[in-house]
CSV table of C-alpha atoms and ligand atoms in Angstrom, one decimal:
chain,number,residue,atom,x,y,z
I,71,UNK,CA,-37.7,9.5,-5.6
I,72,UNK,CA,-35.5,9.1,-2.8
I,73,UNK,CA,-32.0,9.5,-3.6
I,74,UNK,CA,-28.2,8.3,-1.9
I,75,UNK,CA,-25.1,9.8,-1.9
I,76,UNK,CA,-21.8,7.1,-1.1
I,77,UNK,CA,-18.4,9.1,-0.3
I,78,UNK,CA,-15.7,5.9,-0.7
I,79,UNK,CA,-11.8,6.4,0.2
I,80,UNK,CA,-9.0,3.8,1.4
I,81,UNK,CA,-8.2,0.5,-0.8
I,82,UNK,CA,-10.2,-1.0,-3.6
I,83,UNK,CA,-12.1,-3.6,-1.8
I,84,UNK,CA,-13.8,-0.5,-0.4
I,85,UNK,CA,-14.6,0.7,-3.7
I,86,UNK,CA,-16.1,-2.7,-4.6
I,87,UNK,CA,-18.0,-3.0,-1.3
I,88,UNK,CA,-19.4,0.7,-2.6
I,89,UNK,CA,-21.0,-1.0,-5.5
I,90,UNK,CA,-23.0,-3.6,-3.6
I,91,UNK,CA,-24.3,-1.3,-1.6
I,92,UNK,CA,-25.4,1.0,-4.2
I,93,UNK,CA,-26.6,-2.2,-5.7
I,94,UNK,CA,-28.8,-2.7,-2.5
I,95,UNK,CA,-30.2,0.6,-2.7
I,96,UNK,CA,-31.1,0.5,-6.4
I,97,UNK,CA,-33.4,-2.8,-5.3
I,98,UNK,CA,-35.0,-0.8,-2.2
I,99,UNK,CA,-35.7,2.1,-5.5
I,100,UNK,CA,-33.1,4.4,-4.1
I,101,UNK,CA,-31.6,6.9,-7.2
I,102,UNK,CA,-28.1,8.2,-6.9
I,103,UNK,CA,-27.4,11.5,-6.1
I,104,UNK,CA,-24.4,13.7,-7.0
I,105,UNK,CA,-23.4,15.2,-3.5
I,106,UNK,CA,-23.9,15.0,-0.3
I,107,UNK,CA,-26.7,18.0,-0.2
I,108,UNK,CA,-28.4,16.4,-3.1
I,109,UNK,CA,-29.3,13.3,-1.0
I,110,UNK,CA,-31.7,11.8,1.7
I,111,UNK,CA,-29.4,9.0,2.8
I,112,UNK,CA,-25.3,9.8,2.6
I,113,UNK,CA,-22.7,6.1,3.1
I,114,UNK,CA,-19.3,6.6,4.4
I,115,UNK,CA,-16.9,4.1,3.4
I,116,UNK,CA,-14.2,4.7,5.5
I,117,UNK,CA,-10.8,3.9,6.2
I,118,UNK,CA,-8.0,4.4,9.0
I,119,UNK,CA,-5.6,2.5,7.6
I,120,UNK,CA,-3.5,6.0,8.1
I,121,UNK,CA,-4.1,8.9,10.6
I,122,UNK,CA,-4.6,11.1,7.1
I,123,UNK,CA,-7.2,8.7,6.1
I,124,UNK,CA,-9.2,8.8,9.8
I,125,UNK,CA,-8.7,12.6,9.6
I,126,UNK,CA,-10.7,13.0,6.3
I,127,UNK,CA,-13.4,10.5,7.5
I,128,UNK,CA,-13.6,13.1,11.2
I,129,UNK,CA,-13.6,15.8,8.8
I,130,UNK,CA,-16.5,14.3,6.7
I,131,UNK,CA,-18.4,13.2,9.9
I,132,UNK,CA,-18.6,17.0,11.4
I,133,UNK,CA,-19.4,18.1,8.1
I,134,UNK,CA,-22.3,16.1,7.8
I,135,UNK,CA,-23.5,16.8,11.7
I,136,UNK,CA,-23.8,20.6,9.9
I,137,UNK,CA,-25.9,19.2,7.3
I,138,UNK,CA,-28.0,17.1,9.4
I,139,UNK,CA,-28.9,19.9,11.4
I,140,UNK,CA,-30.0,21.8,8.5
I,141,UNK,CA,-31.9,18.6,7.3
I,142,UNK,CA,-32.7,16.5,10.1
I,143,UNK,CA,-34.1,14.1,8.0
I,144,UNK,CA,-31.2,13.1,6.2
I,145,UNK,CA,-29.9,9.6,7.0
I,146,UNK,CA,-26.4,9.1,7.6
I,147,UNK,CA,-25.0,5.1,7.7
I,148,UNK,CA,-21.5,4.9,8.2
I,149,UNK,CA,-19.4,1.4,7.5
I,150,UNK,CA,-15.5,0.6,6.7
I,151,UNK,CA,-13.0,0.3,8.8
I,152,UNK,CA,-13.6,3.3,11.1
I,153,UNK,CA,-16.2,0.9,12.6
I,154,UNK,CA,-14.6,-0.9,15.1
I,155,UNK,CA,-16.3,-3.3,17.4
I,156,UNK,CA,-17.4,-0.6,20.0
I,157,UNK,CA,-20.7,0.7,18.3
I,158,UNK,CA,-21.9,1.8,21.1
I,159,UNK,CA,-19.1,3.9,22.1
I,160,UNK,CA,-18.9,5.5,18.0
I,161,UNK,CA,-22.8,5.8,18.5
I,162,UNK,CA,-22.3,8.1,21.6
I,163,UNK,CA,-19.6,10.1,19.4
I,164,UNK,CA,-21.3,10.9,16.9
I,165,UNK,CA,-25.0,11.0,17.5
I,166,UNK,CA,-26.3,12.1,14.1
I,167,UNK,CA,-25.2,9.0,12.6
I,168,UNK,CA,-27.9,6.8,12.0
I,169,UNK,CA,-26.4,3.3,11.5
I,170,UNK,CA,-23.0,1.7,11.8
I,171,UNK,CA,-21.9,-1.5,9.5
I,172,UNK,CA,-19.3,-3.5,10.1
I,173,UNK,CA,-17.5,-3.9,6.2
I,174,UNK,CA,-19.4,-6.4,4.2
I,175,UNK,CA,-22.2,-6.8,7.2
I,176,UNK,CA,-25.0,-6.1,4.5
I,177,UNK,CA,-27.5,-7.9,6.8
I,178,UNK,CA,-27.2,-5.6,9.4
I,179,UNK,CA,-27.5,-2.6,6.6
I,180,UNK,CA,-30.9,-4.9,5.0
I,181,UNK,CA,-32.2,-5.2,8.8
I,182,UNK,CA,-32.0,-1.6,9.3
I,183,UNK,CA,-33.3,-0.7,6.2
I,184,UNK,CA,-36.7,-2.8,6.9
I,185,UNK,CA,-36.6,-1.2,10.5
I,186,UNK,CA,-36.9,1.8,8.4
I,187,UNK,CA,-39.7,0.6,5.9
I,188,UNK,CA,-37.0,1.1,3.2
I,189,UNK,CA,-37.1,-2.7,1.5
I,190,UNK,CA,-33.1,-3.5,0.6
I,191,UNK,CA,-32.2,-6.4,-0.9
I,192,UNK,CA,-28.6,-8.2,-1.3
I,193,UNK,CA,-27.5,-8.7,-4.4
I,194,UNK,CA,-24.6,-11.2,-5.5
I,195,UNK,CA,-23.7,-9.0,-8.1
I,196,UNK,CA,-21.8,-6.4,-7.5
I,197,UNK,CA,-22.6,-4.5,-10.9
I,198,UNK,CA,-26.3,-4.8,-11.4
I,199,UNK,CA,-27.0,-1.7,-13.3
I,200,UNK,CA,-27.7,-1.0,-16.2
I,201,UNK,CA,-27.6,2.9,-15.9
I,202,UNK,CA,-25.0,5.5,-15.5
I,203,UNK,CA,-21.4,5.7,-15.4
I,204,UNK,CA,-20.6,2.0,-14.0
I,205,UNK,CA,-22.9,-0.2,-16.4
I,206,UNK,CA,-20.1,1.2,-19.3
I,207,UNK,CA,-17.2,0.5,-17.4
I,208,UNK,CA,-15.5,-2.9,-18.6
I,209,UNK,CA,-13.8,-3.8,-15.5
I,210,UNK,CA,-14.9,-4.8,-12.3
I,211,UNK,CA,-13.6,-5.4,-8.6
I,212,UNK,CA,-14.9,-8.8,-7.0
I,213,UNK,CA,-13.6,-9.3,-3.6
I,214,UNK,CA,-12.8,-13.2,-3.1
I,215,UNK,CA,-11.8,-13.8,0.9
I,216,UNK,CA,-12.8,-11.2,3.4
I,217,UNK,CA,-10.3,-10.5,6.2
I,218,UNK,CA,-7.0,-11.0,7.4
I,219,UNK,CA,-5.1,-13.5,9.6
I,220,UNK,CA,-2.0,-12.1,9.7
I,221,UNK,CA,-1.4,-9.5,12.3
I,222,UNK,CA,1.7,-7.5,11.2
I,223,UNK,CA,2.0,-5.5,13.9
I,224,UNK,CA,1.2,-1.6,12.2
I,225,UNK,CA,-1.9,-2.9,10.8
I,226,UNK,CA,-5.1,-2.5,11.9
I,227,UNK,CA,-7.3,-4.0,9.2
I,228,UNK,CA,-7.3,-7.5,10.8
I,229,UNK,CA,-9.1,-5.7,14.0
I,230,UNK,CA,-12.0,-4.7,12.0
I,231,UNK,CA,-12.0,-6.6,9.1
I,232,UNK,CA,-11.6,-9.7,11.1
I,233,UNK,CA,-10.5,-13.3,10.5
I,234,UNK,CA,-9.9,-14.8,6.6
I,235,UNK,CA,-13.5,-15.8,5.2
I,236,UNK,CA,-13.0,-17.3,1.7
I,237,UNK,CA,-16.5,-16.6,-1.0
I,238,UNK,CA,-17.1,-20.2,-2.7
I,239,UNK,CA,-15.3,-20.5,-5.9
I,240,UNK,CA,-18.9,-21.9,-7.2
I,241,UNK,CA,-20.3,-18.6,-6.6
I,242,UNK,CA,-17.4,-15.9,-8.0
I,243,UNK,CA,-17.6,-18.1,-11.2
I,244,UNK,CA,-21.3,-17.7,-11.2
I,245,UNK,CA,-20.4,-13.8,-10.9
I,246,UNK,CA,-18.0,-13.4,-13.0
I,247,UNK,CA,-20.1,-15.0,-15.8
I,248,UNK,CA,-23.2,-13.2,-15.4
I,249,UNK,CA,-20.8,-9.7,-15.4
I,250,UNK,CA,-19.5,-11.0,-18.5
I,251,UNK,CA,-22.9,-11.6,-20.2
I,252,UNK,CA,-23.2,-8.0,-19.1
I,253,UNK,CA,-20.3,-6.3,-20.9
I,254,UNK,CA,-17.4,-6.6,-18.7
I,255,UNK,CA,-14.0,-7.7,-20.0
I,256,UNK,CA,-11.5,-7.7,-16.9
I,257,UNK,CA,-12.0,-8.6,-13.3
I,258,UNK,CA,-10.0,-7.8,-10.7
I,259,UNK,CA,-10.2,-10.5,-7.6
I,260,UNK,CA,-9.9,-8.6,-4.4
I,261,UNK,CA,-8.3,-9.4,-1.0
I,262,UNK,CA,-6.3,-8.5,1.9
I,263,UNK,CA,-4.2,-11.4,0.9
I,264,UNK,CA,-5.6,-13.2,-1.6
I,265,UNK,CA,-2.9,-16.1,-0.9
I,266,UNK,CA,-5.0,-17.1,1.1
I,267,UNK,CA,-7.9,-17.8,-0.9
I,268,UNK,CA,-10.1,-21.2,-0.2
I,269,UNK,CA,-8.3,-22.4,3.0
I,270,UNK,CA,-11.5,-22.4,4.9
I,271,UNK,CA,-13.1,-23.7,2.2
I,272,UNK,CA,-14.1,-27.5,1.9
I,273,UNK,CA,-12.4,-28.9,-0.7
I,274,UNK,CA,-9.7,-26.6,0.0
I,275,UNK,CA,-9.9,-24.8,-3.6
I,276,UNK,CA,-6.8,-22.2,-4.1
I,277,UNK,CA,-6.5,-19.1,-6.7
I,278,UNK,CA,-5.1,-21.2,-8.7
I,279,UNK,CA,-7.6,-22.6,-9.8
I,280,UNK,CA,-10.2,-19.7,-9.3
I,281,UNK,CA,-7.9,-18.4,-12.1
I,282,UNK,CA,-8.1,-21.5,-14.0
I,283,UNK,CA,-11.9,-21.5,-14.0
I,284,UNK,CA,-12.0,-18.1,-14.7
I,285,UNK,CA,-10.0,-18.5,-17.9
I,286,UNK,CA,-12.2,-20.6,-19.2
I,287,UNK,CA,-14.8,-18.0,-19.8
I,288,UNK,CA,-15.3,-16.8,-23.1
I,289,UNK,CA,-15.2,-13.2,-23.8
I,290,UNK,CA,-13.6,-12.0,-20.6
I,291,UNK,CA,-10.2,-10.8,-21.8
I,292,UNK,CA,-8.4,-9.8,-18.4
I,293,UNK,CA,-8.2,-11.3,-14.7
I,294,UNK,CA,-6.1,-9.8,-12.3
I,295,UNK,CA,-5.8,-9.9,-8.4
I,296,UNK,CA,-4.5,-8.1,-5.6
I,297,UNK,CA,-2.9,-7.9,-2.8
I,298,UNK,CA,-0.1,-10.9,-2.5
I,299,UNK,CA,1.8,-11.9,0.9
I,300,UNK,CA,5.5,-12.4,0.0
I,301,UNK,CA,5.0,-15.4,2.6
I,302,UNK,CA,2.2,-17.3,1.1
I,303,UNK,CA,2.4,-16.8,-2.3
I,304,UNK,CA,3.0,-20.1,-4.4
I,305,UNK,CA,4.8,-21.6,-7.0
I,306,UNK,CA,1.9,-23.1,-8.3
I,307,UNK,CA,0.2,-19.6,-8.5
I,308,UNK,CA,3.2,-18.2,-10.1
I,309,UNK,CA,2.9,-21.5,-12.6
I,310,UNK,CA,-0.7,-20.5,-13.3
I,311,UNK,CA,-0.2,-16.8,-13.5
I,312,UNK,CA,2.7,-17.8,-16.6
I,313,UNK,CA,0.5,-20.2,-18.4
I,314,UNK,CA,-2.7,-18.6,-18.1
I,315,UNK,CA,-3.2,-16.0,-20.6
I,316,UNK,CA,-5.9,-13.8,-19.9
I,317,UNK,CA,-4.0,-13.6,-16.1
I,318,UNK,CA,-2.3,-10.5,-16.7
I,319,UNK,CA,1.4,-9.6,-16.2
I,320,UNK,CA,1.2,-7.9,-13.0
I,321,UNK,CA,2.1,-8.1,-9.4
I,322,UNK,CA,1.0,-6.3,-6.0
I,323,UNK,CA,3.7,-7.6,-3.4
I,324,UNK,CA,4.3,-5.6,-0.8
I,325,UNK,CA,7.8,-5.6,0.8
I,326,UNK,CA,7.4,-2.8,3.5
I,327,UNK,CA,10.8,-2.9,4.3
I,328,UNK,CA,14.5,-3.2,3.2
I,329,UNK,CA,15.9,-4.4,6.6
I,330,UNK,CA,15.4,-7.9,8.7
I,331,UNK,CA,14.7,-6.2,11.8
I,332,UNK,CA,12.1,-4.2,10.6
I,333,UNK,CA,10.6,-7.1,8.8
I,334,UNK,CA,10.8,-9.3,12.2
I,335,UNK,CA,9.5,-6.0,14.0
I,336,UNK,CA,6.5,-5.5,11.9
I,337,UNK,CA,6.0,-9.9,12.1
I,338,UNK,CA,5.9,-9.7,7.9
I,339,UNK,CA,7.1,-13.5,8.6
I,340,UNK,CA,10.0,-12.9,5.6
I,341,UNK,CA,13.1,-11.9,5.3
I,342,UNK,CA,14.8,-9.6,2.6
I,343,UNK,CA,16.8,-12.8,1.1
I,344,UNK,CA,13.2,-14.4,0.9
I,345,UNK,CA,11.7,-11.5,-0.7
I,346,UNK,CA,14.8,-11.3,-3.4
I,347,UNK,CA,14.4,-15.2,-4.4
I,348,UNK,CA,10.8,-14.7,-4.8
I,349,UNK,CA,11.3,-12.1,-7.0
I,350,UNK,CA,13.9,-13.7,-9.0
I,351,UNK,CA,11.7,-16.4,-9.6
I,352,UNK,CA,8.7,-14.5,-10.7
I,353,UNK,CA,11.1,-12.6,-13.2
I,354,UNK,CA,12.5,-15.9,-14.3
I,355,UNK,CA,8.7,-17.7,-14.8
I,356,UNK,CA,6.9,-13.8,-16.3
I,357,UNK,CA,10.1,-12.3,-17.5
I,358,UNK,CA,7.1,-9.1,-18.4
I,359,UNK,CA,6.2,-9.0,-15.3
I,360,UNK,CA,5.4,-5.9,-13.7
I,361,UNK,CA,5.7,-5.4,-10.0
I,362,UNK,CA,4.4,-2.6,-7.6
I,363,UNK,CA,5.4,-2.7,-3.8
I,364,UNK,CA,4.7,-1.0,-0.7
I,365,UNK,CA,7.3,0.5,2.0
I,366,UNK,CA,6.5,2.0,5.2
I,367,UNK,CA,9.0,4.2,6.2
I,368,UNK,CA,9.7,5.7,9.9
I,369,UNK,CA,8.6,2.5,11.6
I,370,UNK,CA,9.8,2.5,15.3
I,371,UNK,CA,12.9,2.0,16.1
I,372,UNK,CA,14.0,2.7,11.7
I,373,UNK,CA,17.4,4.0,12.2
I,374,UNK,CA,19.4,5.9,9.2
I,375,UNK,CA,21.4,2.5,8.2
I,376,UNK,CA,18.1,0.6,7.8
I,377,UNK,CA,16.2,3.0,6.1
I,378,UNK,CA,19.1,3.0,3.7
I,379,UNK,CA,18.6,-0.7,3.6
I,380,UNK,CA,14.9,-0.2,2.2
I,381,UNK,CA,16.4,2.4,-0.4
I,382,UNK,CA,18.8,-0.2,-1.5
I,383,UNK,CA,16.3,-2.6,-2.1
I,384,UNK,CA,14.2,-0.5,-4.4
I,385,UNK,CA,17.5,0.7,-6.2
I,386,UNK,CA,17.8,-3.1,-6.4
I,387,UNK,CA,14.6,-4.7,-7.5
I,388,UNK,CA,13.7,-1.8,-9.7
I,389,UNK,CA,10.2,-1.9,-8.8
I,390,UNK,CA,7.4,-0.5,-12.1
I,391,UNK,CA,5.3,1.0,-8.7
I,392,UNK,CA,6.0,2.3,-5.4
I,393,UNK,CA,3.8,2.6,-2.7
I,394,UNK,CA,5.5,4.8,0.3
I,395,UNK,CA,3.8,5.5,3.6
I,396,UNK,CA,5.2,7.0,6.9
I,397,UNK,CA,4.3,4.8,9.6
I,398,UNK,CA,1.6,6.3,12.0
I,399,UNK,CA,0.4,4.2,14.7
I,400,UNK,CA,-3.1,2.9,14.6
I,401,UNK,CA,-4.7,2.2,17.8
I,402,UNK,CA,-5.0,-0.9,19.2
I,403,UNK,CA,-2.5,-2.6,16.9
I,404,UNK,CA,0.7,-4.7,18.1
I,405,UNK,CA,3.1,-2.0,17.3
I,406,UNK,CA,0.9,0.6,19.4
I,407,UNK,CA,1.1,-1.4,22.2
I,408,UNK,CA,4.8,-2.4,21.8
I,409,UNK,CA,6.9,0.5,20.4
I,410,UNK,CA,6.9,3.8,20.9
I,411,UNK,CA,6.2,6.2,17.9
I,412,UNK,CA,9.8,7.4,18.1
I,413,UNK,CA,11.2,8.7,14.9
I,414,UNK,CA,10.2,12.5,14.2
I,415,UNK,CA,7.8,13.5,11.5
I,416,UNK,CA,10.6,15.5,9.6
I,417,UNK,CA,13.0,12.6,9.2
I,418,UNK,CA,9.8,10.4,8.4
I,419,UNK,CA,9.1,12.9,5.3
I,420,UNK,CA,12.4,13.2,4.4
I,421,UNK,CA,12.8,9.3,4.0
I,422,UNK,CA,9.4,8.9,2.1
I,423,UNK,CA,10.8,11.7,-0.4
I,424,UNK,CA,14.1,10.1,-0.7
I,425,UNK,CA,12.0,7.2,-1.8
I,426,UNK,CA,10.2,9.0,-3.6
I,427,UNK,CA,12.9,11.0,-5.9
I,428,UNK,CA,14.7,7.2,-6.1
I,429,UNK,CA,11.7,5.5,-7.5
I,430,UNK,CA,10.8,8.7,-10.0
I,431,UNK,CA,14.1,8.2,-11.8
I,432,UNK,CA,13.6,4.2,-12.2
I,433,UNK,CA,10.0,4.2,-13.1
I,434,UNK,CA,11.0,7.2,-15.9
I,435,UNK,CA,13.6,4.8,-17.0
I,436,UNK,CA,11.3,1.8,-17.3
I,437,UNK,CA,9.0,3.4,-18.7
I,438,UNK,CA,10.8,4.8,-20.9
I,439,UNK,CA,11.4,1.6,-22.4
I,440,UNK,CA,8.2,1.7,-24.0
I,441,UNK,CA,8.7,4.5,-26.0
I,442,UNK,CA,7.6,3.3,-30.0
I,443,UNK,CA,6.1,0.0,-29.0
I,444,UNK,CA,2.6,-1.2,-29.4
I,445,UNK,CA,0.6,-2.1,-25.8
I,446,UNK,CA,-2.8,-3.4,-25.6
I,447,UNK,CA,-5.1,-1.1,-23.8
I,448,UNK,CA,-8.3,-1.9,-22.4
I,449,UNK,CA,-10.0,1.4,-22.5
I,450,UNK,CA,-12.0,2.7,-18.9
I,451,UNK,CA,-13.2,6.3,-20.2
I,452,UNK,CA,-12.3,9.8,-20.8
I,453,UNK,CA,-10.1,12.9,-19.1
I,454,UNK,CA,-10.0,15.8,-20.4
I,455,UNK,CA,-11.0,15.6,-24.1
I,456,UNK,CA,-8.3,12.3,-23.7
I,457,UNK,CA,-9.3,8.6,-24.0
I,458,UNK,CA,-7.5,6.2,-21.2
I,459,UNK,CA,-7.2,2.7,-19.9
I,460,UNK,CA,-4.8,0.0,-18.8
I,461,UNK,CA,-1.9,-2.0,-20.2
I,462,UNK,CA,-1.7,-5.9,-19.3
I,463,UNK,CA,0.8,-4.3,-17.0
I,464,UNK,CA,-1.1,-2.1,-15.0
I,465,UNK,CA,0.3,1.1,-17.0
I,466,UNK,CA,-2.4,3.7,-17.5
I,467,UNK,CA,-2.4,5.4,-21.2
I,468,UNK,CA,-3.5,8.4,-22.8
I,469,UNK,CA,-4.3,8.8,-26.1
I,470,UNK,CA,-6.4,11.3,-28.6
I,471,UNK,CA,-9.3,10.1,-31.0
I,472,UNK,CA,-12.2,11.2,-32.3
I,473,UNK,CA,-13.4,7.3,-32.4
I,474,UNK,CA,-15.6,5.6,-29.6
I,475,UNK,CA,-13.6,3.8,-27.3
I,476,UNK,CA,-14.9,3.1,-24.5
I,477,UNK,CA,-14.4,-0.2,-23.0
I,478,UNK,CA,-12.4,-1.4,-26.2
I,479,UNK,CA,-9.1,-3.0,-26.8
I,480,UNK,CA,-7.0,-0.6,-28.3
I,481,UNK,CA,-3.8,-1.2,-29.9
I,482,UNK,CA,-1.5,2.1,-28.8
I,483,UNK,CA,1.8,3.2,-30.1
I,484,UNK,CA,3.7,4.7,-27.3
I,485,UNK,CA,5.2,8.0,-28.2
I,486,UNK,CA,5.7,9.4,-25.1
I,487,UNK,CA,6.7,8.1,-21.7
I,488,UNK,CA,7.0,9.6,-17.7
I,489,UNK,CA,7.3,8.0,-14.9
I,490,UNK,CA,3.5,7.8,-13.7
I,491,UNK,CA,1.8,7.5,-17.2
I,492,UNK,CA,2.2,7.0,-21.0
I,493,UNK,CA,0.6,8.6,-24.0
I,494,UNK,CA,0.3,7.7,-27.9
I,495,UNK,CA,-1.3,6.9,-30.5
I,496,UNK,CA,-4.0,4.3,-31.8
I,497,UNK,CA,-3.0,1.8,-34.3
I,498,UNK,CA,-6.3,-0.4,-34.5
I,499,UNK,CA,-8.4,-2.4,-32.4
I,500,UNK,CA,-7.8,-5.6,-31.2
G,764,LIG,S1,-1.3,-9.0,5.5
G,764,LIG,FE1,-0.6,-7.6,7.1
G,764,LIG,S2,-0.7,-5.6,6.2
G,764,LIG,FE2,-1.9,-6.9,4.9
G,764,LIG,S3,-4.0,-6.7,5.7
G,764,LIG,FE3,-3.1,-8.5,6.7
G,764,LIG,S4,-2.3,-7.6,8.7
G,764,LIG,FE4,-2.6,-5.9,7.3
């Protein structure tokens, strides 16, 4: 039986996008393999969001031109955001790879397939199986609006992802459902900015009430989402968020920067004293919540006083999670064209440590918190003879038992705390 091999890195609509296309394969009879030499067709799910990121992807790309001249009939489709609108152009760079995909474009992956005599199907569902590692996992990833209409000026998802194209609610509720019937007791809705959920749809449906919907289905226990837009979130999503109960207590909203310049230069369309209300009155509507950010640091132009700016603000907010990147300029972005890459990669390091070292000390002190209380954990596998899983909050825990536990509710005592996980002990279960 013929067997695939998909390599995923970047964000986690990736990783769900992974899933449907495994889920194609399984319908054409395909069987997963465990590596790249194990396999007759290999996916690349690639991103560039950073230069690191499009230098593992080149790296992966020569290593595979080896392989495919030691096997030339090994199939090689490559999708993501590496794939830009010039095909032609990637196609005469790398020759040995068989077929490009724009991300999500599964009916130019099902057309090539039948090209190819292999018969792939779409399927809605993202989880389909019923074998292997995924079918016991109890959470899944189901992106919501594909896209991005928001050109900050570093980022170059927009460019290949394209414009904002919102899934029916009809149709996630129909998903979400079935993946319940299945076994799965948290989803987590995925966008670019899911704030903007549902304006291009008729109707006009917002997450709001995607999440309202979604509560009403028995037996799923968690819905999360990810990633907000500081400029479009809503009080009435906020609202929902605090009255909703199986919506849990946590919050992806990106800042990237401390200083209104910066802000303005990378067309965030906030401003810091923005950003602080927000935040005030998500803490006053979810006093649990739990927030994780992301900073770029080194943009062009960042001079010491409003880098400082940005190290203020985390000092400030106290952020559970920090995200820190150095800027690198992506091709073909605003900021490429505009600025020049001007602040050496030295100071850039230096900043994102000092970041770094800042946001160690706060999230060992929040966490820290934590110690001797009971958390709810919904439990995703096992690590090294050690059970773990989630809190409401996004907090990954460790903990020791001989019991079964996978994909259960546990109720963990906390008994010790650092500042990227927590470990303890199990009470009962929920
Ligand atoms: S909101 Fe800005 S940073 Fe986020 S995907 Fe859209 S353009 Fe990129």
């Amino acid at each position: 039986m013929a067997r695939y091999f998909i390599w995923t890195i970047g964000c986690q609509m990736n990783k769900a996008e992974s899933q449907q296309i495994a889920g194609c394969l399984d319908s054409a009879g395909y069987q997963a393999a465990t590596s790249f030499s194990d396999a007759d067709l290999v996916v690349l799910n690639t991103c560039v969001v950073r230069q690191s990121a499009e230098n593992k992807v080149l790296g992966t790309l020569s290593l595979l031109k080896g392989l495919k001249t030691k096997h030339p009939d090994l199939q090689i489709l490559v999708t993501g955001c590496f794939v830009n609108s010039d095909a032609k152009e990637l196609k005469n760079r790398f020759p040995h790879v068989d077929l490009l995909f724009k991300p999500g474009d599964y009916p130019e992956l099902i057309a090539w397939g039948h090209k190819q005599g292999i018969p792939i199907e779409q399927r809605l569902l993202r989880y389909p199986r019923n074998d292997g590692w995924m079918a016991s996992l109890p959470c899944a990833f189901i992106p919501i609006i594909q896209g991005c209409d928001n050109f900050c000026s570093y980022c170059i998802v927009p460019y290949r992802r394209g414009r904002e194209v919102s899934r029916p609610l009809e149709e996630i509720v129909c998903e979400v459902e079935e993946l319940v019937r299945r076994g799965i007791k948290e989803v987590a809705l995925l966008g670019q900015n899911v704030d903007s959920y549902g304006h291009d749809l008729p109707g006009r449906s917002d997450l709001a009430d995607l999440l309202n919907e979604l509560s009403s289905i028995d037996d799923l226990v968690r819905i999360r989402f990810l990633t907000n837009h500081p400029k479009d979130i809503s009080l009435k999503l906020i609202e929902a968020m605090a009255s909703l109960d199986k919506v849990c207590e946590h919050l992806e909203l990106p800042v990237q920067s401390g200083d209104n310049d910066i802000l303005k230069a990378m067309r965030r369309g906030y401003t810091v004293e923005q950003y602080r209300e927000l935040v005030h009155t998500i803490r006053h509507k979810i006093p649990q919540i739990s927030l994780s950010t992301d900073i770029i640091v080194g943009f062009p132009g960042e001079t010491e006083e409003q880098f400082e700016r940005s190290l203020s603000l985390v000092q400030e907010v106290r952020f559970d999670v920090v995200h820190i990147a150095a800027y690198s300029p992506r091709s073909g972005t605003i900021a490429w064209r505009e600025y020049q890459d001007d602040i050496p990669a030295d100071m850039k390091k230096e900043r994102l440590n000092k970041i770094e070292e800042l946001q160690t000390a706060i999230a060992s002190e929040i966490n820290s918190q934590l110690q001797g209380k009971e958390v709810e954990v919904l439990v995703e596998g096992r690590k090294k003879g050690r059970w773990f899983g989630r809190t409401r909050s996004n907090k990954l825990v460790f903990f020791e038992d001989a019991g079964e536990w996978q994909g259960q509710l546990a109720r963990i005592q906390i008994a010790k705390t650092s500042p990227w996980s927590l470990g303890g002990q199990v009470k009962n279960k929920y």
